[in-house]
Amino acid sequence: MQGKHLLLVIGVMVIWGVNFSAIKLVVSQLDPFLIAAARFLLATFPIIFFVKKPNVHVKYFIAYGLVFGTGIWGMAYCSIAFGLSSGMASVLLQLDVLTTIAVGALLYKEVISKQMWLGIAVALVGLILSIVYTNGNITLLGFVFILISAICWPLMGVIIRHSGTKSPFAFNIWGMLFAPVPLILLSLAVNGVDGLVATYEQWNGSAWFSVLFQAYPTTLFGYWIWNKMILNYPMSKLAPLTLLTSVFALLSGYLFFGETLSTVQWISCSLFLAGIVAVLYPSNANSEQKGRSFKRLFSNRKAKYRRIPTQ
């Protein structure tokens, strides 16, 4: 990989890592569903007027908006609002690798190699240790919400796969058009009109900074750069770098909010991420051949619909 491209990708990983701190900045004070709705609204307008609508049935845009907006990020925002630290939210969101395996095996009869099984076992050991030895940075509700988010990642891949889109960036923009409404309706269902009024009255500079950072550097710039890299380099070269998102999320959580991990949690997070790496990259050609169809599904997830990521 060319040096300038490597720096660009690492820069995107920094942005995606800091994004979790940007989320935490406001979701502990304001309605997380409305914060997410504002993010996607700003990420969609006005750019949607300059992006041609892909030739895809509207049902796929609606499904994408619901799963990507509410299922993934609405739930991720709630996980942080309900006590999960921003750094651990980023680490635990890597569970989407394991949920993607499950979807691939159940829906597409994908083959899971021995190394993948070993990676799954190592990742689960790390996950259990990080939960058992929490220092308050993992809560039950926070974990449940981030688990829902991780389950929705492969569902997004299924939607993209069945849509047949050949314009992933345009599909992302038009799909996000349908993200704010379900989030607003969910906010009304949970908090009523009072939630809308309270969010409006308490909206401040921190809220503006948070949603603008999420909408533009994270969503538009980050995905644009990542898509360009996908066109130039194989996923086997790029995907390991996405794990840096969790590293930068942990660092930014420490710098901005004083979030820390216990010694056991540092070890458990390392085990968890090592297991994820083992799942992604079989060590021999035979394993790669057996897992080829799974990797096609996974590439939709990691490339965020080839590519339309968010960390």
Short mmCIF file of C-alpha atoms in Angstrom, two decimals:
data_model
loop_
_atom_site.label_atom_id
_atom_site.label_comp_id
_atom_site.label_asym_id
_atom_site.label_seq_id
_atom_site.Cartn_x
_atom_site.Cartn_y
_atom_site.Cartn_z
CA MET A 1 0.00 0.00 0.00
CA GLN A 2 1.31 3.44 -0.93
CA GLY A 3 2.40 5.53 2.03
CA LYS A 4 -0.09 8.34 1.38
CA HIS A 5 -2.94 5.84 1.10
CA LEU A 6 -1.90 4.15 4.33
CA LEU A 7 -1.91 7.52 6.10
CA LEU A 8 -5.36 8.29 4.69
CA VAL A 9 -6.76 4.97 5.91
CA ILE A 10 -5.22 5.39 9.36
CA GLY A 11 -6.67 8.91 9.43
CA VAL A 12 -10.11 7.48 8.75
CA MET A 13 -9.63 4.95 11.55
CA VAL A 14 -8.78 7.82 13.90
CA ILE A 15 -11.98 9.62 12.86
CA TRP A 16 -14.09 6.49 13.31
CA GLY A 17 -12.53 5.87 16.72
CA VAL A 18 -13.05 9.43 17.94
CA ASN A 19 -16.60 9.21 16.62
CA PHE A 20 -17.57 7.05 19.60
CA SER A 21 -16.45 9.83 21.94
CA ALA A 22 -18.41 12.34 19.85
CA ILE A 23 -21.47 10.14 20.37
CA LYS A 24 -20.92 9.91 24.12
CA LEU A 25 -20.54 13.69 24.33
CA VAL A 26 -24.29 14.16 23.92
CA VAL A 27 -26.22 10.89 24.27
CA SER A 28 -25.80 10.93 28.04
CA GLN A 29 -27.74 14.21 28.10
CA LEU A 30 -30.02 14.20 25.06
CA ASP A 31 -32.29 11.62 23.42
CA PRO A 32 -29.98 9.16 21.59
CA PHE A 33 -32.62 8.45 18.92
CA LEU A 34 -32.90 12.14 18.05
CA ILE A 35 -29.11 12.54 17.98
CA ALA A 36 -28.89 9.65 15.51
CA ALA A 37 -31.74 11.12 13.44
CA ALA A 38 -29.91 14.46 13.27
CA ARG A 39 -26.73 12.71 12.14
CA PHE A 40 -28.39 11.00 9.19
CA LEU A 41 -30.43 14.05 8.27
CA LEU A 42 -27.27 16.16 8.00
CA ALA A 43 -25.39 13.39 6.20
CA THR A 44 -28.18 13.18 3.60
CA PHE A 45 -28.87 16.85 2.92
CA PRO A 46 -27.88 18.65 0.82
CA ILE A 47 -25.61 16.02 -0.81
CA ILE A 48 -28.58 13.91 -1.94
CA PHE A 49 -29.46 16.61 -4.50
CA PHE A 50 -26.14 15.94 -6.23
CA VAL A 51 -26.21 12.13 -6.15
CA LYS A 52 -28.22 10.22 -8.72
CA LYS A 53 -30.70 7.75 -7.25
CA PRO A 54 -29.58 4.15 -7.92
CA ASN A 55 -31.89 1.93 -9.94
CA VAL A 56 -33.07 -0.02 -6.88
CA HIS A 57 -36.58 -0.70 -5.59
CA VAL A 58 -37.57 1.71 -2.83
CA LYS A 59 -38.19 -1.17 -0.39
CA TYR A 60 -34.43 -1.72 -0.16
CA PHE A 61 -33.84 1.93 0.72
CA ILE A 62 -36.51 1.73 3.41
CA ALA A 63 -35.10 -1.51 4.82
CA TYR A 64 -31.59 -0.10 4.77
CA GLY A 65 -32.64 3.11 6.49
CA LEU A 66 -34.38 1.12 9.22
CA VAL A 67 -31.58 -1.39 9.81
CA PHE A 68 -28.61 0.95 9.37
CA GLY A 69 -30.18 3.94 11.12
CA THR A 70 -32.19 2.37 13.95
CA GLY A 71 -30.91 -1.19 14.19
CA ILE A 72 -27.20 -0.42 14.07
CA TRP A 73 -26.58 3.15 15.14
CA GLY A 74 -29.76 3.84 17.10
CA MET A 75 -28.95 0.81 19.26
CA ALA A 76 -25.23 1.69 19.47
CA TYR A 77 -26.15 5.18 20.69
CA CYS A 78 -28.46 3.65 23.29
CA SER A 79 -25.69 1.32 24.47
CA ILE A 80 -23.52 4.33 25.34
CA ALA A 81 -26.48 6.24 26.80
CA PHE A 82 -27.15 3.27 29.10
CA GLY A 83 -23.67 3.07 30.54
CA LEU A 84 -21.38 1.33 28.05
CA SER A 85 -18.14 3.30 27.72
CA SER A 86 -17.37 4.70 24.28
CA GLY A 87 -14.20 2.59 24.00
CA MET A 88 -15.89 -0.67 24.97
CA ALA A 89 -18.79 0.11 22.61
CA SER A 90 -16.31 0.18 19.74
CA VAL A 91 -14.63 -3.05 20.85
CA LEU A 92 -17.88 -4.95 21.43
CA LEU A 93 -19.31 -3.78 18.12
CA GLN A 94 -16.73 -6.12 16.58
CA LEU A 95 -19.19 -8.84 17.60
CA ASP A 96 -20.70 -8.15 14.20
CA VAL A 97 -17.97 -10.41 12.77
CA LEU A 98 -19.42 -13.33 14.72
CA THR A 99 -23.03 -12.47 13.91
CA THR A 100 -22.05 -12.23 10.24
CA ILE A 101 -20.65 -15.76 10.43
CA ALA A 102 -23.94 -16.97 11.89
CA VAL A 103 -25.97 -15.31 9.12
CA GLY A 104 -23.63 -16.68 6.45
CA ALA A 105 -23.91 -20.21 7.84
CA LEU A 106 -27.69 -20.12 8.35
CA LEU A 107 -28.82 -18.28 5.22
CA TYR A 108 -26.11 -19.07 2.69
CA LYS A 109 -24.74 -22.40 3.98
CA GLU A 110 -21.28 -20.89 4.35
CA VAL A 111 -18.47 -23.17 5.53
CA ILE A 112 -16.81 -22.32 8.85
CA SER A 113 -13.19 -23.50 8.90
CA LYS A 114 -11.38 -24.90 11.95
CA GLN A 115 -9.41 -21.69 12.32
CA MET A 116 -12.63 -19.69 12.29
CA TRP A 117 -14.03 -21.89 15.08
CA LEU A 118 -10.82 -21.36 17.05
CA GLY A 119 -11.05 -17.60 16.49
CA ILE A 120 -14.67 -17.61 17.64
CA ALA A 121 -13.70 -19.49 20.82
CA VAL A 122 -10.85 -17.08 21.60
CA ALA A 123 -13.06 -14.04 20.95
CA LEU A 124 -15.81 -15.38 23.20
CA VAL A 125 -13.33 -16.05 26.03
CA GLY A 126 -12.11 -12.47 25.71
CA LEU A 127 -15.68 -11.19 25.66
CA ILE A 128 -16.69 -13.11 28.78
CA LEU A 129 -13.60 -11.96 30.68
CA SER A 130 -14.19 -8.31 29.77
CA ILE A 131 -17.78 -8.55 31.07
CA VAL A 132 -16.97 -10.49 34.26
CA TYR A 133 -14.11 -8.16 35.19
CA THR A 134 -15.82 -4.91 34.26
CA ASN A 135 -14.84 -1.83 36.23
CA GLY A 136 -18.18 -0.21 35.54
CA ASN A 137 -17.55 0.42 31.84
CA ILE A 138 -19.96 -2.37 30.79
CA THR A 139 -23.60 -2.44 31.88
CA LEU A 140 -26.24 -5.07 31.19
CA LEU A 141 -28.48 -2.75 29.15
CA GLY A 142 -25.47 -1.30 27.35
CA PHE A 143 -24.33 -4.78 26.35
CA VAL A 144 -27.83 -5.78 25.18
CA PHE A 145 -28.09 -2.71 22.93
CA ILE A 146 -24.63 -3.19 21.41
CA LEU A 147 -25.45 -6.85 20.80
CA ILE A 148 -28.59 -5.83 18.88
CA SER A 149 -26.43 -3.43 16.87
CA ALA A 150 -23.95 -6.22 16.06
CA ILE A 151 -26.78 -8.54 15.00
CA CYS A 152 -28.07 -5.90 12.58
CA TRP A 153 -24.71 -5.52 10.76
CA PRO A 154 -25.04 -8.73 8.71
CA LEU A 155 -28.72 -7.97 8.09
CA MET A 156 -27.56 -4.78 6.41
CA GLY A 157 -25.26 -6.89 4.25
CA VAL A 158 -28.18 -9.11 3.26
CA ILE A 159 -30.20 -6.04 2.22
CA ILE A 160 -27.35 -4.69 0.11
CA ARG A 161 -26.73 -8.09 -1.46
CA HIS A 162 -30.37 -8.57 -2.45
CA SER A 163 -30.76 -5.00 -3.73
CA GLY A 164 -28.24 -5.69 -6.50
CA THR A 165 -26.93 -2.13 -6.33
CA LYS A 166 -23.87 -1.26 -8.35
CA SER A 167 -23.52 2.22 -6.83
CA PRO A 168 -22.75 1.66 -3.14
CA PHE A 169 -22.04 5.29 -2.22
CA ALA A 170 -25.25 6.49 -3.88
CA PHE A 171 -27.17 3.66 -2.24
CA ASN A 172 -25.78 4.76 1.12
CA ILE A 173 -26.93 8.35 0.64
CA TRP A 174 -30.42 7.43 -0.58
CA GLY A 175 -30.79 4.74 2.07
CA MET A 176 -29.93 7.21 4.84
CA LEU A 177 -32.83 9.34 3.61
CA PHE A 178 -35.12 6.80 5.28
CA ALA A 179 -33.17 6.61 8.56
CA PRO A 180 -34.38 9.71 10.48
CA VAL A 181 -38.14 8.99 10.45
CA PRO A 182 -38.02 5.59 12.24
CA LEU A 183 -35.63 7.08 14.80
CA ILE A 184 -37.95 10.03 15.47
CA LEU A 185 -40.97 7.72 15.74
CA LEU A 186 -39.08 5.51 18.18
CA SER A 187 -38.18 8.56 20.23
CA LEU A 188 -41.84 9.58 20.36
CA ALA A 189 -42.87 6.07 21.37
CA VAL A 190 -40.33 5.93 24.21
CA ASN A 191 -40.17 9.53 25.44
CA GLY A 192 -43.25 11.17 23.93
CA VAL A 193 -43.40 14.75 22.74
CA ASP A 194 -41.63 15.83 25.94
CA GLY A 195 -38.48 14.18 24.65
CA LEU A 196 -38.56 16.25 21.48
CA VAL A 197 -39.19 19.44 23.44
CA ALA A 198 -36.44 18.70 25.96
CA THR A 199 -33.91 17.92 23.22
CA TYR A 200 -34.79 21.14 21.40
CA GLU A 201 -34.49 23.23 24.56
CA GLN A 202 -31.20 21.63 25.64
CA TRP A 203 -29.58 21.58 22.22
CA ASN A 204 -26.25 23.37 22.49
CA GLY A 205 -22.83 23.77 20.91
CA SER A 206 -21.71 20.32 22.04
CA ALA A 207 -24.72 18.77 20.30
CA TRP A 208 -23.95 20.64 17.08
CA PHE A 209 -20.30 19.59 17.21
CA SER A 210 -21.25 15.96 17.85
CA VAL A 211 -23.76 15.54 15.02
CA LEU A 212 -21.68 17.55 12.54
CA PHE A 213 -18.63 15.40 13.30
CA GLN A 214 -20.69 12.23 12.92
CA ALA A 215 -22.33 13.40 9.68
CA TYR A 216 -19.40 14.82 7.74
CA PRO A 217 -15.93 13.58 8.77
CA THR A 218 -17.25 10.19 9.95
CA THR A 219 -20.01 9.35 7.50
CA LEU A 220 -19.31 11.22 4.26
CA PHE A 221 -15.55 11.79 4.25
CA GLY A 222 -14.69 8.51 5.98
CA TYR A 223 -16.79 6.34 3.69
CA TRP A 224 -15.68 8.22 0.59
CA ILE A 225 -12.01 7.55 1.37
CA TRP A 226 -12.72 3.94 2.31
CA ASN A 227 -14.62 3.31 -0.91
CA LYS A 228 -11.69 4.67 -2.92
CA MET A 229 -9.28 2.37 -1.10
CA ILE A 230 -11.55 -0.63 -1.75
CA LEU A 231 -11.18 0.04 -5.47
CA ASN A 232 -7.39 -0.04 -5.23
CA TYR A 233 -6.55 -2.68 -2.62
CA PRO A 234 -7.90 -6.12 -1.62
CA MET A 235 -9.91 -6.40 1.58
CA SER A 236 -7.23 -8.73 2.98
CA LYS A 237 -4.93 -5.68 3.08
CA LEU A 238 -7.50 -3.22 4.38
CA ALA A 239 -9.71 -5.06 6.85
CA PRO A 240 -7.02 -5.53 9.56
CA LEU A 241 -6.68 -1.75 9.69
CA THR A 242 -10.34 -1.39 10.68
CA LEU A 243 -9.46 -2.94 14.05
CA LEU A 244 -7.51 0.27 14.72
CA THR A 245 -10.91 1.92 15.16
CA SER A 246 -11.28 0.19 18.52
CA VAL A 247 -7.75 1.21 19.54
CA PHE A 248 -8.40 4.87 18.76
CA ALA A 249 -11.83 4.68 20.41
CA LEU A 250 -10.23 3.41 23.62
CA LEU A 251 -7.59 6.15 23.47
CA SER A 252 -10.10 8.93 22.79
CA GLY A 253 -12.37 7.63 25.56
CA TYR A 254 -9.42 7.86 27.96
CA LEU A 255 -8.35 11.32 26.80
CA PHE A 256 -11.79 12.94 26.71
CA PHE A 257 -13.68 11.12 29.46
CA GLY A 258 -11.05 9.41 31.58
CA GLU A 259 -12.31 5.95 30.60
CA THR A 260 -9.98 3.18 31.68
CA LEU A 261 -9.78 -0.60 31.39
CA SER A 262 -8.76 -2.94 34.17
CA THR A 263 -5.65 -5.04 33.58
CA VAL A 264 -7.81 -8.09 32.96
CA GLN A 265 -9.91 -6.10 30.47
CA TRP A 266 -6.82 -5.06 28.50
CA ILE A 267 -5.91 -8.73 28.22
CA SER A 268 -9.49 -9.75 27.40
CA CYS A 269 -9.88 -7.05 24.72
CA SER A 270 -6.61 -8.21 23.16
CA LEU A 271 -7.90 -11.80 23.16
CA PHE A 272 -11.20 -10.70 21.68
CA LEU A 273 -9.61 -8.75 18.83
CA ALA A 274 -7.06 -11.53 18.19
CA GLY A 275 -9.95 -13.96 17.84
CA ILE A 276 -11.62 -11.62 15.35
CA VAL A 277 -8.41 -11.51 13.29
CA ALA A 278 -8.25 -15.33 13.29
CA VAL A 279 -11.84 -15.47 12.05
CA LEU A 280 -11.16 -13.02 9.23
CA TYR A 281 -7.94 -14.50 7.93
CA PRO A 282 -7.62 -18.30 7.59
CA SER A 283 -3.94 -19.27 7.60
CA ASN A 284 -3.93 -21.54 4.56
CA ALA A 285 -5.29 -21.62 1.04
CA ASN A 286 -7.62 -24.52 1.79
CA SER A 287 -9.35 -22.58 4.55
CA GLU A 288 -9.63 -19.56 2.30
CA GLN A 289 -11.19 -21.62 -0.46
CA LYS A 290 -13.70 -23.15 1.92
CA GLY A 291 -14.60 -19.77 3.35
CA ARG A 292 -14.71 -17.87 0.06
CA SER A 293 -18.47 -17.52 -0.13
CA PHE A 294 -18.58 -16.40 3.50
CA LYS A 295 -15.96 -13.76 2.81
CA ARG A 296 -18.08 -12.35 0.02
CA LEU A 297 -20.86 -11.84 2.53
CA PHE A 298 -18.43 -10.49 5.10
CA SER A 299 -16.92 -8.07 2.62
CA ASN A 300 -20.35 -6.48 2.35
CA ARG A 301 -20.17 -5.92 6.08
CA LYS A 302 -16.60 -4.75 6.45
CA ALA A 303 -16.66 -2.83 3.22
CA LYS A 304 -19.96 -1.55 4.51
CA TYR A 305 -21.73 -2.63 1.43
CA ARG A 306 -18.78 -2.83 -0.75
CA ARG A 307 -18.03 -0.25 0.49
CA ILE A 308 -20.45 1.63 2.54
CA PRO A 309 -19.15 1.28 6.05
CA THR A 310 -19.61 3.32 10.14
CA GLN A 311 -17.58 2.89 12.70
#
